[in-house]
């Protein structure tokens, strides 16, 4: 694919150079030299080298703020994704966080000879099936925590998701050979590896006979829904766990006990702007008696990103973005920030950790995933 | 004089007047003045109930003179005159006092003084009103024929519409062919139809129409007569011909500016205007691979501030045609705002973007530069929004220039006694509500002679001019105001100064009982006042503005 | 109505009025139908008009009066077209004349009924920024000068009470039992001049219209700025009534935008500039910032108007389309986030009032109208004139013409030209042409 092809596919040529994207971009707000508009103009005016060699090519969070607001129908996130593929082919990959450990792990996964201890964390407490219509896709974040001792809280997301499904009488399939969905690799331009992972996942899921896949991670969900169809053939119903639970709430199967807490909710970029799921998580939270949901100033499609995407180009601006967001959460008077994406949780918690010589946390706020909240409020359920 | 009964109506004009002037106070003051038998104030005198109040009070109070102190006679004089006529009062027994534009609007910060001035103005108006005399409008018969000057798409559309309504039309075109600018064009936006598909059928219809007499290779040499009755002299290659018409439509179009000495035009062999590009495209497209177009050359600059409205579309259309012919060709349009207004143009702009035409915004303070000796090889442009200079390879440089008025607009302006605006285009009577009429009755303007316009806009204007021309043609007469000059033959010395000065040729020297006297043709008189001011014997007086009326106003002010 | 030489004009705004006057002066019979209680249309809601800054009502009122008085024009106000049958030369049109509850033969337009009515209702003419009575005149200079009872808000019609208007009307013109009338009109040609509506910016949530009080639309601004409007011409901002002296205008709201309408609304660059100039005239020293993408000033004297705005009226133009508007909770000031595309800086501008220059959109009932008339609309919902290069005012049905903003957004001179053009075409058709 050439840059001209990318311009055509993402309709970059429609760009009116109005700057709306830049002014709504969370990175632009903090980083004065960052301008999505300028990136597009470089592409349109023959500055391909400048574009590909620009490290900030990998700063975009693909949060979709620009896509939702662009008046000219330009698909900026897709443009970013495709240009990164061009850059990656020339050996550029931005600045990977944590010395690139996580990306290396994802790439290692694509080697079929290497086996994972993917389900080591799964104890008898959680009931799964060999064969079922519903498959629970765990994702990498819980796996990394269990395998790397990388305490992020993501493992509890997987565990609590199963706990809730079990409480509903559902014993889903969980695949031992599940591999990274490939989201982070696709978004940093490594299309080759992504394809391998996608093909693997598609194959094993097809073989499993699953009809519906439930995700606790919106990144996996988005990837399966929007990106996989371009690379593989997989015909399953897809849902985020909050969508599934919201549907099954009214059937009287989910009982809640009272939990007195004032919480606020972060719409994750992928779940919100990408997938359009805004109401179901709220419905879930408000269904728990005693929980008071108080909203931040910027919610739903105006929600602000947690500040880092694909473990890449994580810098001081990323921290500024999430600190501001945490302050917004604090300003609501809530005791707890509820997220619905393991990445959001990981990044918010990271912002509050004091690391060595870095300054201490600016904000202190409890952060929990929505499934953690729901699981903790589960009352007696008949199917136990 | 003592039996003159004056009614005074003072308008609040919402807050426009009342926000500054104490209108009730002025009304009470008016009541104290001699001959004022009735005074009232209204929120909006021009509203239907305000007008009917005037009509009613004339009857009730047997008013013989009416004063309205309100906004401006420019917009509202006919309204109040009609209200007087409705009560049977001669409309020239009405006097308008402007206490808005000439008082409340210009003295907004001094309400007390403004109120005082309003009282003065009303007193002056009353002083004149006492002396007003009834006058009659003149009904002038209209020759049932129309002259259309200019045989382009505007002139032909107007001619055809009127001809289809049954009127006799003379269509005069100075070139040897009908068609105007469209004869040189390739395709027209936004349908990309060939220009000939529009102009050829139109020309055929015009030539074949029994009501239209076409005169090509003909110019208008002189226009005599007066509104509704023009004696026009045509000149066809030295041969004169006289015609009589009642209305005239000016549809003389405009021309494309040749940007001499700009960006190598005239010097380098591959620099052309959009019009020249049209001609080339008409003859089959060239094989240039890198085409750069620079917009706003000679337009939107301090020396020529206006925007020529249609050139962005011309450039974009030509860019699209080049790309459609060869998708590998690169076309850049350098601009300073893209005027693709409206529903169709913006859509066409999107089409251009889809086809791969690239747009670069430059600014007036950093103009593009050409590179090359005999030919332009490249264009350096400072991309205003990237903050970077870009060097564009260039095989052909096309300069998008504005439409400018024809030099001989001056001649037509003089012959017809119609005005030109500040840029040399013809000036209409009112920019908002009378866009195709001249201040002079029975003469109209349309198309690029008035202002640059696209083909659909031009045809709409042509039809609009036809609609206006059809009114006097159908009615058979024009009403001319009774405000004309009149000669007191006892005082006239026959010096002939007025004859020389009259801008409308309405006065001639006549012999009467062996004495030379000035004779004014009322129908031609516009009441401008030049003769009245110039007459050394004071023999000429202007109806409705007689010396005694004006002096009464002055006295009322200072005494 | 006589069949011979008659034209039906739908829409009594400046375009419909102009067409009617031209045809009437040519000697044709005209029936001018207007759905609201008065002719005048949108121009009556404007304060001043560019580039002359003429007071809109001052130049419109004489035309309205002329249309109201002309012997050849029959006004059917508060009326709607129900059905159109037949063909060119022989259209048969059913019109519903809605009941005003006022006997037009008796009413003198004195206005006592309005004065005495105790019931207040939101005034749609003022964009609900002010109030009117249940019996009302839309504005002071209505033609015809007849009030109308809003039966949906009148205490008599709702609960059988009050009847104050009837009590005080000396002419005995109040007629509660008046019924809608169906009038059959025959016409040889029809001109559609139904005008436009304005884009409601609520869906563009990033701009905060509806959420941030001091973000208003351009038409709301016109009403605030008008001497006859709800604040008697003072630019009092909604949150606290403070006179805003640091304001911003955002262009292309609801236009040039794939999320709303992709077309360009033609006139907003100019009317935004006009409103900025007016703000300065109302309050000298007012600072205005106009956010634009392309500054479309293509008409006569338009470029000079923009230059004067910059030189004399403290107007600054920033080439940028703002991303969103936030709120300063303490001062209620809107904060605009934008990227100045000429410098590449993303920054914010706090102002006291933001005006969204909304697009002109087709009238809300245009689908219904098009189906009654059996004419086609273009992809944006405006009336289609398929052969613009030869017949710019002809719709897809022979004998039906269109003019003004119902055809596409345009300014007053262009509307008036198209209106006269439609009159000429109608005259041509009525003279036996095609």
JSON list of N, CA and C in Angstrom, two decimals, chain B residues 489-550:
[
{"chain": "B", "resi": 489, "resn": "UNK", "atom": "N", "xyz": [-42.34, 82.34, -17.95]},
{"chain": "B", "resi": 489, "resn": "UNK", "atom": "CA", "xyz": [-41.95, 82.92, -19.24]},
{"chain": "B", "resi": 489, "resn": "UNK", "atom": "C", "xyz": [-41.78, 84.44, -19.15]},
{"chain": "B", "resi": 490, "resn": "UNK", "atom": "N", "xyz": [-42.43, 85.05, -18.19]},
{"chain": "B", "resi": 490, "resn": "UNK", "atom": "CA", "xyz": [-42.25, 86.50, -18.06]},
{"chain": "B", "resi": 490, "resn": "UNK", "atom": "C", "xyz": [-40.85, 86.85, -17.59]},
{"chain": "B", "resi": 491, "resn": "UNK", "atom": "N", "xyz": [-40.30, 85.96, -16.79]},
{"chain": "B", "resi": 491, "resn": "UNK", "atom": "CA", "xyz": [-38.97, 86.27, -16.24]},
{"chain": "B", "resi": 491, "resn": "UNK", "atom": "C", "xyz": [-37.83, 85.75, -17.12]},
{"chain": "B", "resi": 492, "resn": "UNK", "atom": "N", "xyz": [-38.14, 84.81, -17.99]},
{"chain": "B", "resi": 492, "resn": "UNK", "atom": "CA", "xyz": [-37.08, 84.17, -18.76]},
{"chain": "B", "resi": 492, "resn": "UNK", "atom": "C", "xyz": [-36.46, 85.13, -19.76]},
{"chain": "B", "resi": 493, "resn": "UNK", "atom": "N", "xyz": [-35.12, 85.22, -19.73]},
{"chain": "B", "resi": 493, "resn": "UNK", "atom": "CA", "xyz": [-34.44, 86.15, -20.64]},
{"chain": "B", "resi": 493, "resn": "UNK", "atom": "C", "xyz": [-33.95, 85.45, -21.90]},
{"chain": "B", "resi": 494, "resn": "UNK", "atom": "N", "xyz": [-34.14, 84.17, -21.99]},
{"chain": "B", "resi": 494, "resn": "UNK", "atom": "CA", "xyz": [-33.71, 83.42, -23.16]},
{"chain": "B", "resi": 494, "resn": "UNK", "atom": "C", "xyz": [-32.22, 83.24, -23.25]},
{"chain": "B", "resi": 495, "resn": "UNK", "atom": "N", "xyz": [-31.52, 83.32, -22.10]},
{"chain": "B", "resi": 495, "resn": "UNK", "atom": "CA", "xyz": [-30.05, 83.26, -22.16]},
{"chain": "B", "resi": 495, "resn": "UNK", "atom": "C", "xyz": [-29.54, 81.89, -22.58]},
{"chain": "B", "resi": 496, "resn": "UNK", "atom": "N", "xyz": [-30.32, 80.85, -22.31]},
{"chain": "B", "resi": 496, "resn": "UNK", "atom": "CA", "xyz": [-29.93, 79.51, -22.78]},
{"chain": "B", "resi": 496, "resn": "UNK", "atom": "C", "xyz": [-28.97, 78.76, -21.89]},
{"chain": "B", "resi": 497, "resn": "UNK", "atom": "N", "xyz": [-28.64, 79.31, -20.69]},
{"chain": "B", "resi": 497, "resn": "UNK", "atom": "CA", "xyz": [-27.72, 78.60, -19.79]},
{"chain": "B", "resi": 497, "resn": "UNK", "atom": "C", "xyz": [-28.32, 77.26, -19.39]},
{"chain": "B", "resi": 498, "resn": "UNK", "atom": "N", "xyz": [-29.61, 77.25, -19.07]},
{"chain": "B", "resi": 498, "resn": "UNK", "atom": "CA", "xyz": [-30.25, 76.01, -18.61]},
{"chain": "B", "resi": 498, "resn": "UNK", "atom": "C", "xyz": [-30.20, 74.93, -19.70]},
{"chain": "B", "resi": 499, "resn": "UNK", "atom": "N", "xyz": [-30.34, 75.35, -20.95]},
{"chain": "B", "resi": 499, "resn": "UNK", "atom": "CA", "xyz": [-30.33, 74.40, -22.06]},
{"chain": "B", "resi": 499, "resn": "UNK", "atom": "C", "xyz": [-29.01, 73.65, -22.08]},
{"chain": "B", "resi": 500, "resn": "UNK", "atom": "N", "xyz": [-27.91, 74.39, -21.86]},
{"chain": "B", "resi": 500, "resn": "UNK", "atom": "CA", "xyz": [-26.59, 73.78, -21.88]},
{"chain": "B", "resi": 500, "resn": "UNK", "atom": "C", "xyz": [-26.37, 72.85, -20.70]},
{"chain": "B", "resi": 501, "resn": "UNK", "atom": "N", "xyz": [-26.95, 73.25, -19.54]},
{"chain": "B", "resi": 501, "resn": "UNK", "atom": "CA", "xyz": [-26.60, 72.52, -18.31]},
{"chain": "B", "resi": 501, "resn": "UNK", "atom": "C", "xyz": [-27.43, 71.25, -18.07]},
{"chain": "B", "resi": 502, "resn": "UNK", "atom": "N", "xyz": [-28.64, 71.22, -18.63]},
{"chain": "B", "resi": 502, "resn": "UNK", "atom": "CA", "xyz": [-29.53, 70.11, -18.27]},
{"chain": "B", "resi": 502, "resn": "UNK", "atom": "C", "xyz": [-28.92, 68.75, -18.63]},
{"chain": "B", "resi": 503, "resn": "UNK", "atom": "N", "xyz": [-28.71, 67.89, -17.63]},
{"chain": "B", "resi": 503, "resn": "UNK", "atom": "CA", "xyz": [-28.09, 66.59, -17.91]},
{"chain": "B", "resi": 503, "resn": "UNK", "atom": "C", "xyz": [-29.01, 65.64, -18.68]},
{"chain": "B", "resi": 504, "resn": "UNK", "atom": "N", "xyz": [-30.27, 65.96, -18.76]},
{"chain": "B", "resi": 504, "resn": "UNK", "atom": "CA", "xyz": [-31.22, 65.05, -19.40]},
{"chain": "B", "resi": 504, "resn": "UNK", "atom": "C", "xyz": [-31.73, 65.59, -20.74]},
{"chain": "B", "resi": 505, "resn": "UNK", "atom": "N", "xyz": [-31.08, 66.68, -21.19]},
{"chain": "B", "resi": 505, "resn": "UNK", "atom": "CA", "xyz": [-31.51, 67.28, -22.47]},
{"chain": "B", "resi": 505, "resn": "UNK", "atom": "C", "xyz": [-32.99, 67.54, -22.50]},
{"chain": "B", "resi": 506, "resn": "UNK", "atom": "N", "xyz": [-33.52, 67.99, -21.36]},
{"chain": "B", "resi": 506, "resn": "UNK", "atom": "CA", "xyz": [-34.97, 68.18, -21.31]},
{"chain": "B", "resi": 506, "resn": "UNK", "atom": "C", "xyz": [-35.39, 69.60, -21.67]},
{"chain": "B", "resi": 507, "resn": "UNK", "atom": "N", "xyz": [-34.40, 70.51, -21.87]},
{"chain": "B", "resi": 507, "resn": "UNK", "atom": "CA", "xyz": [-34.76, 71.92, -22.13]},
{"chain": "B", "resi": 507, "resn": "UNK", "atom": "C", "xyz": [-34.27, 72.30, -23.52]},
{"chain": "B", "resi": 508, "resn": "UNK", "atom": "N", "xyz": [-35.12, 73.01, -24.24]},
{"chain": "B", "resi": 508, "resn": "UNK", "atom": "CA", "xyz": [-34.66, 73.56, -25.50]},
{"chain": "B", "resi": 508, "resn": "UNK", "atom": "C", "xyz": [-35.11, 75.02, -25.61]},
{"chain": "B", "resi": 509, "resn": "UNK", "atom": "N", "xyz": [-34.41, 75.71, -26.48]},
{"chain": "B", "resi": 509, "resn": "UNK", "atom": "CA", "xyz": [-34.74, 77.11, -26.73]},
{"chain": "B", "resi": 509, "resn": "UNK", "atom": "C", "xyz": [-35.83, 77.16, -27.78]},
{"chain": "B", "resi": 510, "resn": "UNK", "atom": "N", "xyz": [-36.91, 77.87, -27.45]},
{"chain": "B", "resi": 510, "resn": "UNK", "atom": "CA", "xyz": [-37.99, 77.97, -28.45]},
{"chain": "B", "resi": 510, "resn": "UNK", "atom": "C", "xyz": [-38.32, 79.43, -28.68]},
{"chain": "B", "resi": 511, "resn": "UNK", "atom": "N", "xyz": [-38.84, 79.68, -29.85]},
{"chain": "B", "resi": 511, "resn": "UNK", "atom": "CA", "xyz": [-39.25, 81.05, -30.18]},
{"chain": "B", "resi": 511, "resn": "UNK", "atom": "C", "xyz": [-40.73, 81.20, -29.91]},
{"chain": "B", "resi": 512, "resn": "UNK", "atom": "N", "xyz": [-41.05, 82.25, -29.19]},
{"chain": "B", "resi": 512, "resn": "UNK", "atom": "CA", "xyz": [-42.48, 82.49, -28.91]},
{"chain": "B", "resi": 512, "resn": "UNK", "atom": "C", "xyz": [-42.74, 83.98, -29.04]},
{"chain": "B", "resi": 513, "resn": "UNK", "atom": "N", "xyz": [-43.57, 84.34, -29.97]},
{"chain": "B", "resi": 513, "resn": "UNK", "atom": "CA", "xyz": [-43.86, 85.76, -30.23]},
{"chain": "B", "resi": 513, "resn": "UNK", "atom": "C", "xyz": [-42.56, 86.53, -30.38]},
{"chain": "B", "resi": 514, "resn": "UNK", "atom": "N", "xyz": [-41.64, 85.97, -31.13]},
{"chain": "B", "resi": 514, "resn": "UNK", "atom": "CA", "xyz": [-40.38, 86.67, -31.39]},
{"chain": "B", "resi": 514, "resn": "UNK", "atom": "C", "xyz": [-39.41, 86.65, -30.22]},
{"chain": "B", "resi": 515, "resn": "UNK", "atom": "N", "xyz": [-39.82, 86.06, -29.11]},
{"chain": "B", "resi": 515, "resn": "UNK", "atom": "CA", "xyz": [-38.92, 86.07, -27.94]},
{"chain": "B", "resi": 515, "resn": "UNK", "atom": "C", "xyz": [-38.35, 84.66, -27.79]},
{"chain": "B", "resi": 516, "resn": "UNK", "atom": "N", "xyz": [-37.05, 84.60, -27.42]},
{"chain": "B", "resi": 516, "resn": "UNK", "atom": "CA", "xyz": [-36.46, 83.29, -27.18]},
{"chain": "B", "resi": 516, "resn": "UNK", "atom": "C", "xyz": [-36.74, 82.90, -25.73]},
{"chain": "B", "resi": 517, "resn": "UNK", "atom": "N", "xyz": [-37.32, 81.72, -25.58]},
{"chain": "B", "resi": 517, "resn": "UNK", "atom": "CA", "xyz": [-37.68, 81.27, -24.24]},
{"chain": "B", "resi": 517, "resn": "UNK", "atom": "C", "xyz": [-37.22, 79.83, -24.02]},
{"chain": "B", "resi": 518, "resn": "UNK", "atom": "N", "xyz": [-36.95, 79.52, -22.76]},
{"chain": "B", "resi": 518, "resn": "UNK", "atom": "CA", "xyz": [-36.63, 78.12, -22.44]},
{"chain": "B", "resi": 518, "resn": "UNK", "atom": "C", "xyz": [-37.92, 77.32, -22.36]},
{"chain": "B", "resi": 519, "resn": "UNK", "atom": "N", "xyz": [-37.87, 76.13, -22.95]},
{"chain": "B", "resi": 519, "resn": "UNK", "atom": "CA", "xyz": [-39.04, 75.25, -22.90]},
{"chain": "B", "resi": 519, "resn": "UNK", "atom": "C", "xyz": [-38.63, 73.90, -22.33]},
{"chain": "B", "resi": 520, "resn": "UNK", "atom": "N", "xyz": [-39.30, 73.49, -21.26]},
{"chain": "B", "resi": 520, "resn": "UNK", "atom": "CA", "xyz": [-38.94, 72.22, -20.60]},
{"chain": "B", "resi": 520, "resn": "UNK", "atom": "C", "xyz": [-39.93, 71.14, -21.00]},
{"chain": "B", "resi": 521, "resn": "UNK", "atom": "N", "xyz": [-39.40, 70.02, -21.47]},
{"chain": "B", "resi": 521, "resn": "UNK", "atom": "CA", "xyz": [-40.25, 68.86, -21.74]},
{"chain": "B", "resi": 521, "resn": "UNK", "atom": "C", "xyz": [-40.41, 68.11, -20.43]},
{"chain": "B", "resi": 522, "resn": "UNK", "atom": "N", "xyz": [-41.60, 68.28, -19.83]},
{"chain": "B", "resi": 522, "resn": "UNK", "atom": "CA", "xyz": [-41.82, 67.73, -18.49]},
{"chain": "B", "resi": 522, "resn": "UNK", "atom": "C", "xyz": [-41.51, 66.24, -18.40]},
{"chain": "B", "resi": 523, "resn": "UNK", "atom": "N", "xyz": [-41.85, 65.51, -19.44]},
{"chain": "B", "resi": 523, "resn": "UNK", "atom": "CA", "xyz": [-41.66, 64.06, -19.41]},
{"chain": "B", "resi": 523, "resn": "UNK", "atom": "C", "xyz": [-40.19, 63.69, -19.26]},
{"chain": "B", "resi": 524, "resn": "UNK", "atom": "N", "xyz": [-39.32, 64.55, -19.78]},
{"chain": "B", "resi": 524, "resn": "UNK", "atom": "CA", "xyz": [-37.90, 64.23, -19.70]},
{"chain": "B", "resi": 524, "resn": "UNK", "atom": "C", "xyz": [-37.26, 64.78, -18.43]},
{"chain": "B", "resi": 525, "resn": "UNK", "atom": "N", "xyz": [-37.95, 65.68, -17.78]},
{"chain": "B", "resi": 525, "resn": "UNK", "atom": "CA", "xyz": [-37.34, 66.33, -16.62]},
{"chain": "B", "resi": 525, "resn": "UNK", "atom": "C", "xyz": [-37.31, 65.40, -15.43]},
{"chain": "B", "resi": 526, "resn": "UNK", "atom": "N", "xyz": [-36.14, 65.32, -14.79]},
{"chain": "B", "resi": 526, "resn": "UNK", "atom": "CA", "xyz": [-36.00, 64.45, -13.62]},
{"chain": "B", "resi": 526, "resn": "UNK", "atom": "C", "xyz": [-36.06, 65.24, -12.33]},
{"chain": "B", "resi": 527, "resn": "UNK", "atom": "N", "xyz": [-36.23, 66.53, -12.42]},
{"chain": "B", "resi": 527, "resn": "UNK", "atom": "CA", "xyz": [-36.32, 67.35, -11.23]},
{"chain": "B", "resi": 527, "resn": "UNK", "atom": "C", "xyz": [-35.01, 67.46, -10.47]},
{"chain": "B", "resi": 528, "resn": "UNK", "atom": "N", "xyz": [-33.90, 67.43, -11.16]},
{"chain": "B", "resi": 528, "resn": "UNK", "atom": "CA", "xyz": [-32.62, 67.42, -10.45]},
{"chain": "B", "resi": 528, "resn": "UNK", "atom": "C", "xyz": [-32.28, 68.78, -9.85]},
{"chain": "B", "resi": 529, "resn": "UNK", "atom": "N", "xyz": [-32.82, 69.86, -10.43]},
{"chain": "B", "resi": 529, "resn": "UNK", "atom": "CA", "xyz": [-32.61, 71.18, -9.85]},
{"chain": "B", "resi": 529, "resn": "UNK", "atom": "C", "xyz": [-31.46, 71.97, -10.41]},
{"chain": "B", "resi": 530, "resn": "UNK", "atom": "N", "xyz": [-30.72, 71.41, -11.37]},
{"chain": "B", "resi": 530, "resn": "UNK", "atom": "CA", "xyz": [-29.56, 72.11, -11.92]},
{"chain": "B", "resi": 530, "resn": "UNK", "atom": "C", "xyz": [-29.97, 73.43, -12.58]},
{"chain": "B", "resi": 531, "resn": "UNK", "atom": "N", "xyz": [-31.04, 73.37, -13.39]},
{"chain": "B", "resi": 531, "resn": "UNK", "atom": "CA", "xyz": [-31.47, 74.58, -14.11]},
{"chain": "B", "resi": 531, "resn": "UNK", "atom": "C", "xyz": [-31.96, 75.63, -13.12]},
{"chain": "B", "resi": 532, "resn": "UNK", "atom": "N", "xyz": [-32.74, 75.18, -12.14]},
{"chain": "B", "resi": 532, "resn": "UNK", "atom": "CA", "xyz": [-33.28, 76.12, -11.16]},
{"chain": "B", "resi": 532, "resn": "UNK", "atom": "C", "xyz": [-32.19, 76.86, -10.42]},
{"chain": "B", "resi": 533, "resn": "UNK", "atom": "N", "xyz": [-31.11, 76.14, -10.10]},
{"chain": "B", "resi": 533, "resn": "UNK", "atom": "CA", "xyz": [-30.02, 76.78, -9.37]},
{"chain": "B", "resi": 533, "resn": "UNK", "atom": "C", "xyz": [-29.26, 77.74, -10.27]},
{"chain": "B", "resi": 534, "resn": "UNK", "atom": "N", "xyz": [-29.16, 77.39, -11.56]},
{"chain": "B", "resi": 534, "resn": "UNK", "atom": "CA", "xyz": [-28.30, 78.16, -12.46]},
{"chain": "B", "resi": 534, "resn": "UNK", "atom": "C", "xyz": [-28.97, 79.41, -13.04]},
{"chain": "B", "resi": 535, "resn": "UNK", "atom": "N", "xyz": [-30.30, 79.39, -13.12]},
{"chain": "B", "resi": 535, "resn": "UNK", "atom": "CA", "xyz": [-30.98, 80.47, -13.83]},
{"chain": "B", "resi": 535, "resn": "UNK", "atom": "C", "xyz": [-30.70, 81.83, -13.21]},
{"chain": "B", "resi": 536, "resn": "UNK", "atom": "N", "xyz": [-30.08, 82.74, -13.93]},
{"chain": "B", "resi": 536, "resn": "UNK", "atom": "CA", "xyz": [-29.72, 84.05, -13.37]},
{"chain": "B", "resi": 536, "resn": "UNK", "atom": "C", "xyz": [-30.93, 84.95, -13.14]},
{"chain": "B", "resi": 537, "resn": "UNK", "atom": "N", "xyz": [-32.02, 84.71, -13.87]},
{"chain": "B", "resi": 537, "resn": "UNK", "atom": "CA", "xyz": [-33.20, 85.56, -13.68]},
{"chain": "B", "resi": 537, "resn": "UNK", "atom": "C", "xyz": [-34.14, 85.01, -12.64]},
{"chain": "B", "resi": 538, "resn": "UNK", "atom": "N", "xyz": [-33.84, 83.85, -12.12]},
{"chain": "B", "resi": 538, "resn": "UNK", "atom": "CA", "xyz": [-34.77, 83.24, -11.17]},
{"chain": "B", "resi": 538, "resn": "UNK", "atom": "C", "xyz": [-36.06, 82.86, -11.84]},
{"chain": "B", "resi": 539, "resn": "UNK", "atom": "N", "xyz": [-35.99, 82.57, -13.14]},
{"chain": "B", "resi": 539, "resn": "UNK", "atom": "CA", "xyz": [-37.22, 82.27, -13.87]},
{"chain": "B", "resi": 539, "resn": "UNK", "atom": "C", "xyz": [-37.66, 80.83, -13.70]},
{"chain": "B", "resi": 540, "resn": "UNK", "atom": "N", "xyz": [-36.72, 79.99, -13.32]},
{"chain": "B", "resi": 540, "resn": "UNK", "atom": "CA", "xyz": [-37.05, 78.55, -13.21]},
{"chain": "B", "resi": 540, "resn": "UNK", "atom": "C", "xyz": [-37.27, 78.21, -11.75]},
{"chain": "B", "resi": 541, "resn": "UNK", "atom": "N", "xyz": [-38.36, 77.57, -11.48]},
{"chain": "B", "resi": 541, "resn": "UNK", "atom": "CA", "xyz": [-38.57, 77.09, -10.12]},
{"chain": "B", "resi": 541, "resn": "UNK", "atom": "C", "xyz": [-38.82, 75.60, -10.17]},
{"chain": "B", "resi": 542, "resn": "UNK", "atom": "N", "xyz": [-38.42, 74.94, -9.08]},
{"chain": "B", "resi": 542, "resn": "UNK", "atom": "CA", "xyz": [-38.57, 73.49, -8.98]},
{"chain": "B", "resi": 542, "resn": "UNK", "atom": "C", "xyz": [-39.85, 73.20, -8.21]},
{"chain": "B", "resi": 543, "resn": "UNK", "atom": "N", "xyz": [-40.75, 72.51, -8.84]},
{"chain": "B", "resi": 543, "resn": "UNK", "atom": "CA", "xyz": [-41.98, 72.12, -8.14]},
{"chain": "B", "resi": 543, "resn": "UNK", "atom": "C", "xyz": [-41.63, 71.34, -6.88]},
{"chain": "B", "resi": 544, "resn": "UNK", "atom": "N", "xyz": [-42.32, 71.63, -5.85]},
{"chain": "B", "resi": 544, "resn": "UNK", "atom": "CA", "xyz": [-42.17, 70.93, -4.57]},
{"chain": "B", "resi": 544, "resn": "UNK", "atom": "C", "xyz": [-40.89, 71.35, -3.84]},
{"chain": "B", "resi": 545, "resn": "UNK", "atom": "N", "xyz": [-40.06, 72.16, -4.50]},
{"chain": "B", "resi": 545, "resn": "UNK", "atom": "CA", "xyz": [-38.86, 72.68, -3.85]},
{"chain": "B", "resi": 545, "resn": "UNK", "atom": "C", "xyz": [-38.67, 74.12, -4.27]},
{"chain": "B", "resi": 546, "resn": "UNK", "atom": "N", "xyz": [-39.80, 74.87, -4.24]},
{"chain": "B", "resi": 546, "resn": "UNK", "atom": "CA", "xyz": [-39.69, 76.24, -4.70]},
{"chain": "B", "resi": 546, "resn": "UNK", "atom": "C", "xyz": [-38.89, 77.06, -3.70]},
{"chain": "B", "resi": 547, "resn": "UNK", "atom": "N", "xyz": [-38.37, 78.19, -4.20]},
{"chain": "B", "resi": 547, "resn": "UNK", "atom": "CA", "xyz": [-37.55, 79.06, -3.34]},
{"chain": "B", "resi": 547, "resn": "UNK", "atom": "C", "xyz": [-38.28, 79.42, -2.06]},
{"chain": "B", "resi": 548, "resn": "UNK", "atom": "N", "xyz": [-39.55, 79.80, -2.20]},
{"chain": "B", "resi": 548, "resn": "UNK", "atom": "CA", "xyz": [-40.26, 80.23, -0.99]},
{"chain": "B", "resi": 548, "resn": "UNK", "atom": "C", "xyz": [-40.42, 79.10, 0.01]},
{"chain": "B", "resi": 549, "resn": "UNK", "atom": "N", "xyz": [-40.54, 77.86, -0.50]},
{"chain": "B", "resi": 549, "resn": "UNK", "atom": "CA", "xyz": [-40.68, 76.72, 0.40]},
{"chain": "B", "resi": 549, "resn": "UNK", "atom": "C", "xyz": [-39.37, 76.48, 1.16]},
{"chain": "B", "resi": 550, "resn": "UNK", "atom": "N", "xyz": [-38.28, 76.57, 0.43]},
{"chain": "B", "resi": 550, "resn": "UNK", "atom": "CA", "xyz": [-36.99, 76.34, 1.07]},
{"chain": "B", "resi": 550, "resn": "UNK", "atom": "C", "xyz": [-36.64, 77.46, 2.03]}
]
